[in-house]
Amino acid sequence: MGPQSPIIRVKRREVFPYQESPYFYPTQQLCNLFSPDQSMNYNVKIAAKIDRGFFLASNDWTCYRRNYFQLSASFGIQGLDSSVHSEVPCLLERNGDLLAVRSFLVCIGAQIQNGEKVIELVQHTPKRDKGPQITPRPTHIRAGGDLNANSPGSYVITFERVQFKTATANNGKRRAAQQYYQVHVDLFAELESGDLILVAKSYSAPLVVRGRSPGHYADNDEDHQDGVQGVDSRHHYRNDSVSSMSGAPLGSPVSPGEYPYYSGYAYGSSYPYQSLTSASHMAHSQDTGYYSGNRKDSESYPGSPLSPAALPHVISHASESASPDMYSPAGFVGPESPALSMGRVSHSTGHYGSSNNSHNHYSSSYNSQQHNYDMYRDQDHETQMAGLRIHSPSSPKPSSVASSPSITPRRQSFSSTLISKSTERSVGGLMTRKSRSISLSGTTTTTTVSKRPISNSRPSRTVPATPPNEMHSRGGHGVFSKDRIPESPMEDQHL
DNA sequence: TCCGACACAAAAAT
DNA sequence: AATTTTTGTGTCGG
């Protein structure tokens, strides 16, 4: 019953001045884009940010599979005035041919860190279970978006209410091989033919996705550090996500100078609709982590998980701007390859343009980048195999987290097992939820399945600005014809 | 074991 | 400040 009696709730903590969200690696451009007159070779840069859902735990960017995360992305063409490039016509080089680009689209997806396996993502409507579930789909976007500024003319696509369909394996196990996922943001060029060509992509930091096992919650020592933030560490927070927003007045985004942009997230999933292929097998082992302790020391990252800059290197910048050759590591498939070109998106089974590609997926490239990353990671004494990584208990932890903008890891209490719900409430009445901030810039397109007319008055939720052509262009192909899900009567009413 | 679905309630949004 | 909506998560049942 009356659960709430003397509950003291912590007020929402203020927004942190720093962004607390997984970093992104630099954009990898997979094919050449030229100005119409071919006088310029354009470099595209994807900017992405996870607006909510993740917190840092043991130096790993973590989220709960059951909870939502949100990702916003934009892209720009280097060297072009943002005011101009939104509509810049350009040519894409494919197989030696220069093809006109009709528009650009972005999509997100996820995969196991090592890459072979795609991890499905799913999006819900605000009605959650009552509404339909879909997979993030390529969404039209114009260049010039700025995630950190709400300046008009900024085009940002936000994927809301996204969840991983499966959790990473061995979460919380200190010594077990921890599997990581990576989200990636993909930028596609839509040709006159309707084909979508993957032009660039950006991967997120390695991510840990906790499943429902009541075992993981207590391990956040790191979390405690939030003392900095002043949040009450003793309270149990739901794991609400932290969101980092940049629109904040603070202005200074995460890291001040070094990493001006966040490279994109990843794109990924491929299924048009949820196919319940869920691979439950991968997460089965998670277990019980009875332990909660301090795993701080066993972190897996050498550098601060807060910013890529801290990474050993930004490795591959080469891939970022360089010529195509550079980014093609050995099995890399260039844009010319079928793999990258998804014909029109067909939602058959999985990938968008699966039609021609064998197993498409841009997976190819991640190798270039990830590979390097992995290298550094290995230094940390980790062993990785097939996406699994073993952390050795001995890595000292740099205070990176602490010093940095830290996070607030809100842990959620899964302890329910031990405590009855009501009890918990009373006991932990303190739980607070964090702000759900989201916010993005000016023109934001929400790809969420949502239908919810988010009010635009506030910076909070994403604005439903929908690019007019968004769906049709590709819709023609049939695949993702509608942005939203067909049904969900409820939502409509809502409107 | 793990997952979908339902349910309850706290936090956010309005 | 009150009400409504969104969403974290406890739980049941498969």
Short mmCIF file of C-alpha atoms (C1' of nucleotides) in Angstrom, two decimals:
data_model
loop_
_atom_site.label_atom_id
_atom_site.label_comp_id
_atom_site.label_asym_id
_atom_site.label_seq_id
_atom_site.Cartn_x
_atom_site.Cartn_y
_atom_site.Cartn_z
CA MET A 1 0.00 0.00 0.00
CA GLY A 2 0.76 3.24 0.83
CA PRO A 3 4.11 3.13 -0.12
CA GLN A 4 4.90 6.56 -0.13
CA SER A 5 5.17 7.84 3.15
CA PRO A 6 8.24 9.41 4.22
CA ILE A 7 9.84 9.33 1.02
CA ILE A 8 12.34 11.77 0.32
CA ARG A 9 12.93 12.15 -3.18
CA VAL A 10 15.91 13.55 -4.50
CA LYS A 11 15.18 16.10 -6.88
CA ARG A 12 16.36 15.53 -10.22
CA ARG A 13 19.82 16.28 -10.46
CA GLU A 14 20.64 19.04 -12.58
CA VAL A 15 21.73 18.41 -15.90
CA PHE A 16 25.26 17.77 -15.92
CA PRO A 17 27.40 20.04 -17.68
CA TYR A 18 29.10 17.36 -19.43
CA GLN A 19 27.92 14.89 -21.76
CA GLU A 20 27.76 11.60 -20.37
CA SER A 21 27.24 9.37 -23.15
CA PRO A 22 29.18 6.94 -25.18
CA TYR A 23 31.62 8.47 -27.52
CA PHE A 24 31.79 7.81 -31.17
CA TYR A 25 34.67 7.11 -33.31
CA PRO A 26 35.45 9.28 -36.23
CA THR A 27 33.42 8.91 -39.28
CA GLN A 28 34.57 6.48 -41.83
CA GLN A 29 33.75 7.59 -45.26
CA LEU A 30 33.21 4.72 -47.54
CA CYS A 31 32.87 6.27 -50.87
CA ASN A 32 33.72 9.41 -52.68
CA LEU A 33 31.36 12.26 -53.12
CA PHE A 34 32.05 15.05 -55.50
CA SER A 35 30.63 18.38 -56.26
CA PRO A 36 28.58 18.42 -59.41
CA ASP A 37 31.37 19.80 -61.39
CA GLN A 38 33.70 17.32 -59.86
CA SER A 39 35.98 19.98 -58.68
CA MET A 40 35.65 19.01 -55.09
CA ASN A 41 35.83 15.78 -53.26
CA TYR A 42 33.58 16.00 -50.28
CA ASN A 43 34.32 14.69 -46.93
CA VAL A 44 31.40 13.85 -44.81
CA LYS A 45 31.35 13.73 -41.13
CA ILE A 46 28.71 12.10 -39.07
CA ALA A 47 27.96 13.48 -35.66
CA ALA A 48 26.02 11.38 -33.24
CA LYS A 49 25.17 11.33 -29.66
CA ILE A 50 23.30 9.04 -27.42
CA ASP A 51 20.92 11.19 -25.59
CA ARG A 52 19.84 8.83 -22.96
CA GLY A 53 19.95 5.36 -21.74
CA PHE A 54 23.58 4.87 -20.98
CA PHE A 55 25.68 5.27 -17.92
CA LEU A 56 29.17 4.36 -17.17
CA ALA A 57 29.72 1.29 -15.10
CA SER A 58 33.15 0.01 -14.58
CA ASN A 59 34.28 2.13 -17.35
CA ASP A 60 32.01 0.54 -19.77
CA TRP A 61 29.22 2.42 -21.33
CA THR A 62 26.26 0.47 -20.22
CA CYS A 63 22.55 0.40 -20.58
CA TYR A 64 19.74 -1.94 -19.78
CA ARG A 65 18.20 -3.85 -22.50
CA ARG A 66 14.82 -3.11 -21.19
CA ASN A 67 15.27 0.55 -21.12
CA TYR A 68 15.22 3.02 -23.86
CA PHE A 69 18.10 4.81 -25.29
CA GLN A 70 17.98 7.55 -27.77
CA LEU A 71 20.40 8.52 -30.40
CA SER A 72 20.65 11.67 -32.42
CA ALA A 73 22.71 12.10 -35.49
CA SER A 74 23.53 14.65 -38.09
CA PHE A 75 26.15 14.99 -40.70
CA GLY A 76 27.99 17.63 -42.55
CA ILE A 77 30.17 17.96 -45.50
CA GLN A 78 33.49 19.27 -44.63
CA GLY A 79 34.40 22.43 -46.24
CA LEU A 80 30.96 23.42 -47.16
CA ASP A 81 29.04 26.05 -45.56
CA SER A 82 26.41 24.51 -43.54
CA SER A 83 23.96 26.93 -44.82
CA VAL A 84 24.71 25.72 -48.19
CA HIS A 85 25.28 22.17 -47.95
CA SER A 86 21.94 21.13 -46.95
CA GLU A 87 20.98 21.08 -50.46
CA VAL A 88 24.16 20.53 -52.10
CA PRO A 89 23.87 18.38 -54.99
CA CYS A 90 26.62 15.94 -55.34
CA LEU A 91 27.85 12.95 -57.15
CA LEU A 92 28.71 9.66 -55.71
CA GLU A 93 31.35 7.48 -57.13
CA ARG A 94 30.44 3.91 -57.47
CA ASN A 95 32.26 1.45 -59.51
CA GLY A 96 33.92 4.21 -61.29
CA ASP A 97 30.73 5.90 -62.21
CA LEU A 98 29.56 9.17 -60.88
CA LEU A 99 25.97 9.07 -59.90
CA ALA A 100 23.75 11.85 -58.79
CA VAL A 101 22.73 11.77 -55.20
CA ARG A 102 19.15 12.50 -54.65
CA SER A 103 19.22 12.68 -50.91
CA PHE A 104 20.86 11.40 -47.81
CA LEU A 105 19.55 9.18 -45.11
CA VAL A 106 20.80 8.02 -41.80
CA CYS A 107 20.06 4.92 -39.88
CA ILE A 108 21.40 3.26 -36.83
CA GLY A 109 22.20 -0.29 -36.15
CA ALA A 110 24.19 -2.38 -33.78
CA GLN A 111 26.48 -5.29 -33.87
CA ILE A 112 28.80 -7.23 -31.74
CA GLN A 113 32.00 -5.48 -31.36
CA ASN A 114 33.98 -7.74 -33.43
CA GLY A 115 31.56 -7.27 -35.93
CA GLU A 116 30.28 -10.26 -37.37
CA LYS A 117 27.00 -10.30 -35.83
CA VAL A 118 24.27 -7.82 -36.17
CA ILE A 119 22.32 -7.03 -33.08
CA GLU A 120 18.80 -6.07 -33.64
CA LEU A 121 17.44 -2.86 -32.38
CA VAL A 122 13.85 -2.14 -31.81
CA GLN A 123 11.89 1.03 -31.36
CA HIS A 124 8.64 1.49 -29.56
CA THR A 125 5.99 4.09 -29.63
CA PRO A 126 5.27 5.95 -26.50
CA LYS A 127 2.67 3.41 -25.86
CA ARG A 128 5.28 0.88 -25.64
CA ASP A 129 3.83 -2.55 -25.61
CA LYS A 130 0.59 -1.32 -26.79
CA GLY A 131 2.04 0.08 -29.87
CA PRO A 132 3.94 -1.46 -32.67
CA GLN A 133 7.57 -2.14 -32.62
CA ILE A 134 9.84 -1.40 -35.46
CA THR A 135 13.43 -1.39 -36.35
CA PRO A 136 15.21 1.84 -36.94
CA ARG A 137 15.05 2.59 -40.58
CA PRO A 138 16.95 4.91 -42.81
CA THR A 139 15.61 8.37 -42.47
CA HIS A 140 16.16 11.32 -44.67
CA ILE A 141 18.41 13.96 -43.45
CA ARG A 142 20.02 17.04 -44.76
CA ALA A 143 23.52 18.05 -44.11
CA GLY A 144 24.31 20.76 -41.72
CA GLY A 145 22.92 19.45 -38.50
CA ASP A 146 24.61 20.33 -35.34
CA LEU A 147 23.99 18.25 -32.34
CA ASN A 148 25.38 20.76 -30.05
CA ALA A 149 23.61 23.74 -31.16
CA ASN A 150 20.08 24.37 -31.66
CA SER A 151 20.65 26.59 -34.41
CA PRO A 152 18.11 26.76 -37.03
CA GLY A 153 19.06 25.09 -40.09
CA SER A 154 20.34 22.29 -38.15
CA TYR A 155 19.19 18.96 -39.21
CA VAL A 156 19.24 16.24 -36.74
CA ILE A 157 17.62 12.87 -36.77
CA THR A 158 16.74 11.33 -33.49
CA PHE A 159 15.95 7.72 -32.97
CA GLU A 160 13.92 7.51 -29.85
CA ARG A 161 12.88 4.70 -27.64
CA VAL A 162 15.35 2.32 -29.00
CA GLN A 163 16.28 -0.89 -27.31
CA PHE A 164 18.66 -3.68 -28.01
CA LYS A 165 16.95 -6.88 -28.62
CA THR A 166 19.51 -8.83 -26.78
CA ALA A 167 21.92 -8.17 -24.00
CA THR A 168 25.64 -8.58 -24.19
CA ALA A 169 26.97 -11.80 -22.81
CA ASN A 170 28.52 -12.06 -19.45
CA ASN A 171 27.51 -8.78 -18.13
CA GLY A 172 28.89 -8.02 -14.86
CA LYS A 173 31.12 -10.91 -14.65
CA ARG A 174 34.32 -9.70 -13.66
CA ARG A 175 36.45 -12.15 -15.17
CA ALA A 176 34.31 -13.61 -17.72
CA ALA A 177 34.59 -12.48 -21.18
CA GLN A 178 32.49 -9.46 -21.49
CA GLN A 179 30.89 -9.07 -24.80
CA TYR A 180 30.43 -5.63 -26.25
CA TYR A 181 28.19 -4.23 -28.82
CA GLN A 182 28.62 -1.14 -30.85
CA VAL A 183 26.00 0.99 -32.31
CA HIS A 184 26.77 2.58 -35.56
CA VAL A 185 25.31 5.37 -37.52
CA ASP A 186 25.23 5.00 -41.20
CA LEU A 187 24.82 7.68 -43.74
CA PHE A 188 23.37 6.64 -47.03
CA ALA A 189 23.07 8.41 -50.28
CA GLU A 190 19.97 7.74 -52.22
CA LEU A 191 20.55 7.66 -55.92
CA GLU A 192 18.14 8.54 -58.55
CA SER A 193 17.57 4.91 -59.00
CA GLY A 194 16.42 4.68 -55.49
CA ASP A 195 19.33 2.64 -54.37
CA LEU A 196 20.83 3.48 -51.09
CA ILE A 197 24.54 3.53 -50.92
CA LEU A 198 26.36 3.56 -47.69
CA VAL A 199 28.50 6.60 -47.79
CA ALA A 200 29.84 6.84 -44.30
CA LYS A 201 29.47 5.34 -40.94
CA SER A 202 30.55 5.89 -37.43
CA TYR A 203 30.78 3.49 -34.57
CA SER A 204 30.10 4.08 -30.98
CA ALA A 205 32.24 3.07 -28.11
CA PRO A 206 31.92 -0.52 -27.02
CA LEU A 207 28.70 -0.94 -25.16
CA VAL A 208 27.48 -3.28 -22.53
CA VAL A 209 23.83 -4.09 -22.55
CA ARG A 210 22.53 -5.60 -19.40
CA GLY A 211 19.81 -8.05 -19.54
CA ARG A 212 17.23 -8.69 -16.95
CA SER A 213 19.17 -10.83 -14.69
CA PRO A 214 18.96 -9.55 -11.28
CA GLY A 215 22.54 -9.74 -11.01
CA HIS A 216 23.98 -6.74 -12.34
CA TYR A 217 23.00 -3.84 -10.49
CA ALA A 218 25.21 -3.39 -7.74
CA ASP A 219 28.40 -3.14 -9.29
CA ASN A 220 28.83 0.38 -9.66
CA ASP A 221 31.51 1.69 -7.76
CA GLU A 222 32.19 4.03 -10.34
CA ASP A 223 28.86 5.19 -10.09
CA HIS A 224 29.40 6.33 -6.76
CA GLN A 225 31.75 8.73 -7.93
CA ASP A 226 29.05 10.77 -8.95
CA GLY A 227 29.67 12.38 -5.80
CA VAL A 228 30.94 14.95 -7.97
CA GLN A 229 27.69 15.58 -9.23
CA GLY A 230 26.38 15.64 -5.88
CA VAL A 231 23.82 13.22 -6.53
CA ASP A 232 23.11 11.16 -3.68
CA SER A 233 24.93 8.15 -4.19
CA ARG A 234 23.16 6.39 -1.57
CA HIS A 235 19.95 6.55 -3.25
CA HIS A 236 19.14 4.10 -5.72
CA TYR A 237 18.49 5.55 -8.95
CA ARG A 238 16.69 3.93 -11.53
CA ASN A 239 18.82 3.51 -14.28
CA ASP A 240 17.34 6.16 -16.10
CA SER A 241 19.45 7.33 -18.55
CA VAL A 242 21.51 10.03 -18.36
CA SER A 243 21.24 12.19 -20.95
CA SER A 244 23.59 14.43 -21.88
CA MET A 245 22.48 17.19 -23.57
CA SER A 246 24.25 19.54 -25.28
CA GLY A 247 21.83 22.06 -25.85
CA ALA A 248 22.48 23.11 -22.45
CA PRO A 249 23.57 26.48 -21.74
CA LEU A 250 26.79 25.32 -20.69
CA GLY A 251 27.80 25.15 -24.01
CA SER A 252 30.73 23.24 -23.46
CA PRO A 253 30.13 19.92 -24.57
CA VAL A 254 31.99 17.22 -23.45
CA SER A 255 35.36 17.71 -24.09
CA PRO A 256 36.27 21.02 -24.81
CA GLY A 257 38.55 21.04 -27.39
CA GLU A 258 39.61 17.84 -28.42
CA TYR A 259 36.84 16.18 -29.87
CA PRO A 260 34.66 18.61 -31.46
CA TYR A 261 32.35 16.25 -32.83
CA TYR A 262 30.90 13.06 -31.93
CA SER A 263 31.00 10.80 -34.63
CA GLY A 264 28.07 8.91 -35.32
CA TYR A 265 26.48 6.13 -33.90
CA ALA A 266 25.90 3.29 -35.72
CA TYR A 267 23.31 2.04 -37.74
CA GLY A 268 22.38 -0.98 -37.93
CA SER A 269 19.85 -3.14 -37.47
CA SER A 270 18.50 -4.50 -40.22
CA TYR A 271 15.24 -5.81 -39.86
CA PRO A 272 12.43 -3.82 -40.99
CA TYR A 273 10.25 -5.21 -38.51
CA GLN A 274 11.07 -7.10 -35.62
CA SER A 275 11.76 -10.48 -36.38
CA LEU A 276 11.94 -12.33 -33.35
CA THR A 277 15.00 -13.93 -34.03
CA SER A 278 16.23 -12.99 -30.88
CA ALA A 279 19.26 -14.71 -30.13
CA SER A 280 18.79 -15.46 -26.66
CA HIS A 281 21.65 -17.64 -26.62
CA MET A 282 24.08 -14.98 -26.44
CA ALA A 283 22.98 -13.54 -23.32
CA HIS A 284 22.27 -16.51 -21.40
CA SER A 285 25.23 -16.57 -19.45
CA GLN A 286 24.96 -13.53 -17.68
CA ASP A 287 24.41 -14.48 -14.55
CA THR A 288 24.36 -13.64 -11.38
CA GLY A 289 26.65 -11.45 -10.27
CA TYR A 290 26.53 -11.74 -6.80
CA TYR A 291 29.27 -9.60 -6.51
CA SER A 292 29.07 -6.24 -6.65
CA GLY A 293 31.77 -4.76 -5.85
CA ASN A 294 34.27 -2.87 -7.08
CA ARG A 295 35.10 -3.57 -10.40
CA LYS A 296 36.47 -0.38 -10.93
CA ASP A 297 39.75 -1.61 -11.26
CA SER A 298 39.08 -3.96 -13.85
CA GLU A 299 38.23 -1.75 -16.46
CA SER A 300 38.59 -2.38 -19.90
CA TYR A 301 39.51 0.86 -21.28
CA PRO A 302 42.78 2.33 -21.08
CA GLY A 303 41.57 5.72 -21.52
CA SER A 304 38.62 7.58 -20.43
CA PRO A 305 35.49 6.16 -21.67
CA LEU A 306 34.17 9.53 -21.82
CA SER A 307 35.81 10.68 -24.83
CA PRO A 308 37.38 9.21 -27.77
CA ALA A 309 40.12 11.58 -27.51
CA ALA A 310 41.33 9.69 -24.66
CA LEU A 311 41.58 6.67 -26.68
CA PRO A 312 44.86 5.64 -27.66
CA HIS A 313 44.45 7.05 -30.79
CA VAL A 314 42.20 8.03 -32.96
CA ILE A 315 43.24 5.69 -35.07
CA SER A 316 41.97 5.69 -38.09
CA HIS A 317 41.58 8.91 -39.04
CA ALA A 318 42.84 7.66 -42.09
CA SER A 319 39.72 6.17 -42.83
CA GLU A 320 38.00 9.19 -42.02
CA SER A 321 39.10 11.46 -44.60
CA ALA A 322 41.43 9.70 -46.61
CA SER A 323 41.06 8.20 -49.81
CA PRO A 324 39.07 5.22 -50.19
CA ASP A 325 41.89 3.00 -50.47
CA MET A 326 42.94 3.61 -47.12
CA TYR A 327 40.03 2.40 -45.55
CA SER A 328 39.89 -0.68 -47.18
CA PRO A 329 41.55 -3.17 -45.17
CA ALA A 330 41.64 -6.53 -46.25
CA GLY A 331 38.28 -7.64 -46.44
CA PHE A 332 36.89 -4.38 -46.72
CA VAL A 333 34.30 -3.87 -49.16
CA GLY A 334 34.10 -0.64 -50.78
CA PRO A 335 31.09 1.13 -51.88
CA GLU A 336 31.36 -0.48 -55.09
CA SER A 337 30.83 -3.72 -53.66
CA PRO A 338 27.46 -4.96 -53.40
CA ALA A 339 27.76 -5.11 -49.82
CA LEU A 340 27.45 -1.52 -49.38
CA SER A 341 24.90 -0.82 -51.76
CA MET A 342 21.70 -1.71 -50.59
CA GLY A 343 19.47 -1.52 -53.38
CA ARG A 344 16.41 -0.25 -52.30
CA VAL A 345 15.70 -1.22 -49.05
CA SER A 346 13.92 -4.30 -49.06
CA HIS A 347 12.76 -5.44 -45.93
CA SER A 348 12.91 -8.91 -46.65
CA THR A 349 14.72 -10.38 -43.96
CA GLY A 350 17.02 -8.24 -42.82
CA HIS A 351 19.08 -5.78 -44.19
CA TYR A 352 17.88 -3.07 -46.14
CA GLY A 353 19.01 -3.72 -49.49
CA SER A 354 19.66 -7.18 -49.13
CA SER A 355 18.69 -7.84 -52.53
CA ASN A 356 22.00 -7.90 -53.99
CA ASN A 357 24.32 -8.32 -51.30
CA SER A 358 25.26 -11.40 -49.93
CA HIS A 359 25.48 -10.39 -46.52
CA ASN A 360 25.84 -6.90 -46.99
CA HIS A 361 26.32 -5.00 -44.12
CA TYR A 362 28.79 -2.65 -43.99
CA SER A 363 30.39 -4.70 -41.60
CA SER A 364 33.26 -4.61 -43.67
CA SER A 365 34.58 -1.47 -42.63
CA TYR A 366 34.34 -1.71 -39.11
CA ASN A 367 37.23 -3.76 -39.25
CA SER A 368 39.45 -1.08 -40.15
CA GLN A 369 38.57 0.89 -37.28
CA GLN A 370 37.74 -1.53 -34.79
CA HIS A 371 40.64 -3.41 -35.41
CA ASN A 372 42.71 -0.74 -34.20
CA TYR A 373 40.64 -0.17 -31.30
CA ASP A 374 40.84 -3.62 -30.36
CA MET A 375 44.44 -3.38 -30.37
CA TYR A 376 44.49 -0.86 -27.81
CA ARG A 377 42.09 -2.65 -25.85
CA ASP A 378 44.14 -5.61 -25.81
CA GLN A 379 46.73 -3.73 -24.15
CA ASP A 380 44.52 -3.61 -21.34
CA HIS A 381 44.98 -7.19 -20.86
CA GLU A 382 41.86 -8.19 -22.31
CA THR A 383 41.32 -11.12 -24.33
CA GLN A 384 38.78 -10.97 -26.88
CA MET A 385 37.20 -13.43 -28.96
CA ALA A 386 34.25 -13.20 -30.97
CA GLY A 387 33.07 -10.21 -29.30
CA LEU A 388 33.91 -11.43 -25.96
CA ARG A 389 36.45 -9.81 -23.94
CA ILE A 390 37.95 -10.79 -20.77
CA HIS A 391 39.00 -8.18 -18.43
CA SER A 392 41.79 -8.95 -16.35
CA PRO A 393 41.28 -8.09 -12.86
CA SER A 394 44.30 -6.16 -12.64
CA SER A 395 44.06 -3.18 -14.65
CA PRO A 396 44.53 -0.15 -12.71
CA LYS A 397 42.07 2.36 -13.31
CA PRO A 398 42.88 5.71 -14.22
CA SER A 399 40.78 8.11 -12.61
CA SER A 400 39.48 8.96 -15.81
CA VAL A 401 36.04 8.57 -14.91
CA ALA A 402 36.21 10.30 -11.80
CA SER A 403 37.83 13.23 -13.09
CA SER A 404 35.86 13.48 -16.02
CA PRO A 405 32.54 14.56 -16.35
CA SER A 406 31.41 11.79 -14.78
CA ILE A 407 28.52 10.29 -14.83
CA THR A 408 25.97 9.38 -12.90
CA PRO A 409 25.41 6.14 -13.11
CA ARG A 410 22.26 5.43 -11.98
CA ARG A 411 21.84 2.03 -11.18
CA GLN A 412 18.71 0.50 -11.10
CA SER A 413 17.78 -1.68 -8.46
CA PHE A 414 17.16 -5.00 -9.51
CA SER A 415 17.24 -5.99 -6.07
CA SER A 416 13.69 -6.43 -6.15
CA THR A 417 14.26 -9.93 -5.63
CA LEU A 418 15.33 -9.24 -2.29
CA ILE A 419 13.10 -6.50 -1.49
CA SER A 420 9.56 -6.36 -2.22
CA LYS A 421 8.52 -3.70 -4.42
CA SER A 422 6.74 -1.76 -1.93
CA THR A 423 9.45 -2.14 0.42
CA GLU A 424 11.82 -0.92 -1.96
CA ARG A 425 9.91 2.02 -2.60
CA SER A 426 9.68 2.96 0.85
CA VAL A 427 13.08 2.11 1.54
CA GLY A 428 14.46 3.56 -1.42
CA GLY A 429 11.99 6.09 -1.85
CA LEU A 430 14.87 7.91 -2.71
CA MET A 431 15.10 6.66 -6.04
CA THR A 432 15.07 9.36 -8.39
CA ARG A 433 14.82 9.41 -11.96
CA LYS A 434 16.87 11.50 -13.90
CA SER A 435 15.80 13.89 -16.23
CA ARG A 436 14.89 12.64 -19.45
CA SER A 437 16.21 15.12 -21.46
CA ILE A 438 16.57 14.93 -24.90
CA SER A 439 16.83 17.64 -26.87
CA LEU A 440 18.27 18.45 -29.88
CA SER A 441 18.60 21.00 -32.18
CA GLY A 442 16.50 22.86 -34.35
CA THR A 443 15.16 20.74 -36.91
CA THR A 444 14.97 17.45 -35.56
CA THR A 445 13.41 14.55 -37.00
CA THR A 446 12.28 11.93 -34.78
CA THR A 447 12.38 8.64 -36.22
CA THR A 448 10.83 7.10 -33.47
CA VAL A 449 8.05 5.12 -34.07
CA SER A 450 6.41 7.61 -32.32
CA LYS A 451 3.70 9.32 -33.34
CA ARG A 452 3.52 11.35 -30.60
CA PRO A 453 3.33 14.84 -31.42
CA ILE A 454 5.86 16.10 -29.33
CA SER A 455 5.37 19.53 -28.53
CA ASN A 456 7.90 21.65 -29.91
CA SER A 457 7.80 24.32 -27.52
CA ARG A 458 10.37 22.82 -25.42
CA PRO A 459 13.68 21.65 -26.15
CA SER A 460 12.87 18.51 -24.70
CA ARG A 461 11.65 15.99 -26.91
CA THR A 462 12.47 15.86 -30.38
CA VAL A 463 10.61 17.82 -32.76
CA PRO A 464 8.69 15.94 -35.23
CA ALA A 465 9.82 17.82 -38.11
CA THR A 466 9.52 15.40 -40.77
CA PRO A 467 11.22 15.83 -43.92
CA PRO A 468 8.64 15.80 -46.51
CA ASN A 469 10.26 13.59 -48.81
CA GLU A 470 11.47 11.31 -46.36
CA MET A 471 9.31 8.54 -46.89
CA HIS A 472 8.40 8.78 -50.30
CA SER A 473 11.55 8.71 -51.89
CA ARG A 474 12.30 5.54 -50.55
CA GLY A 475 8.90 4.64 -49.92
CA GLY A 476 8.58 4.06 -53.49
CA HIS A 477 10.61 1.14 -53.12
CA GLY A 478 8.29 -0.20 -50.82
CA VAL A 479 10.31 -0.97 -48.08
CA PHE A 480 9.93 1.40 -45.41
CA SER A 481 7.15 3.16 -46.78
CA LYS A 482 5.89 4.61 -43.75
CA ASP A 483 7.68 6.28 -41.16
CA ARG A 484 5.61 5.20 -38.57
CA ILE A 485 4.03 2.18 -37.94
CA PRO A 486 0.84 1.55 -39.56
CA GLU A 487 -1.29 0.83 -36.80
CA SER A 488 -1.17 2.16 -33.46
CA PRO A 489 -4.51 3.60 -33.36
CA MET A 490 -3.89 4.95 -30.08
CA GLU A 491 -1.33 7.19 -31.14
CA ASP A 492 -3.28 8.63 -33.81
CA GLN A 493 -5.94 9.50 -31.51
CA HIS A 494 -3.47 11.09 -29.56
CA LEU A 495 -2.71 13.46 -32.17
"C1'" DT B 1 17.09 -19.29 -18.64
"C1'" DC B 2 15.14 -15.74 -20.80
"C1'" DC B 3 11.49 -13.26 -22.79
"C1'" DG B 4 6.95 -11.08 -23.78
"C1'" DA B 5 3.27 -8.96 -21.51
"C1'" DC B 6 0.98 -6.82 -17.90
"C1'" DA B 7 1.03 -3.92 -13.98
"C1'" DC B 8 2.38 -0.32 -10.82
"C1'" DA B 9 4.31 3.74 -9.83
"C1'" DA B 10 7.91 7.37 -10.12
"C1'" DA B 11 9.67 11.08 -13.03
"C1'" DA B 12 8.87 14.10 -16.73
"C1'" DA B 13 6.10 16.82 -19.40
"C1'" DT B 14 2.37 19.84 -19.89
"C1'" DA C 1 0.24 22.88 -8.56
"C1'" DA C 2 -2.35 19.43 -10.64
"C1'" DT C 3 -2.89 16.17 -14.26
"C1'" DT C 4 -1.30 13.35 -17.89
"C1'" DT C 5 2.21 10.88 -20.24
"C1'" DT C 6 6.29 8.34 -20.49
"C1'" DT C 7 9.04 4.90 -19.02
"C1'" DG C 8 11.71 2.09 -15.45
"C1'" DT C 9 11.03 -2.16 -13.68
"C1'" DG C 10 8.65 -5.86 -10.69
"C1'" DT C 11 6.32 -9.94 -11.94
"C1'" DC C 12 3.66 -13.67 -13.82
"C1'" DG C 13 3.39 -17.21 -17.09
"C1'" DG C 14 5.28 -19.43 -20.98
#
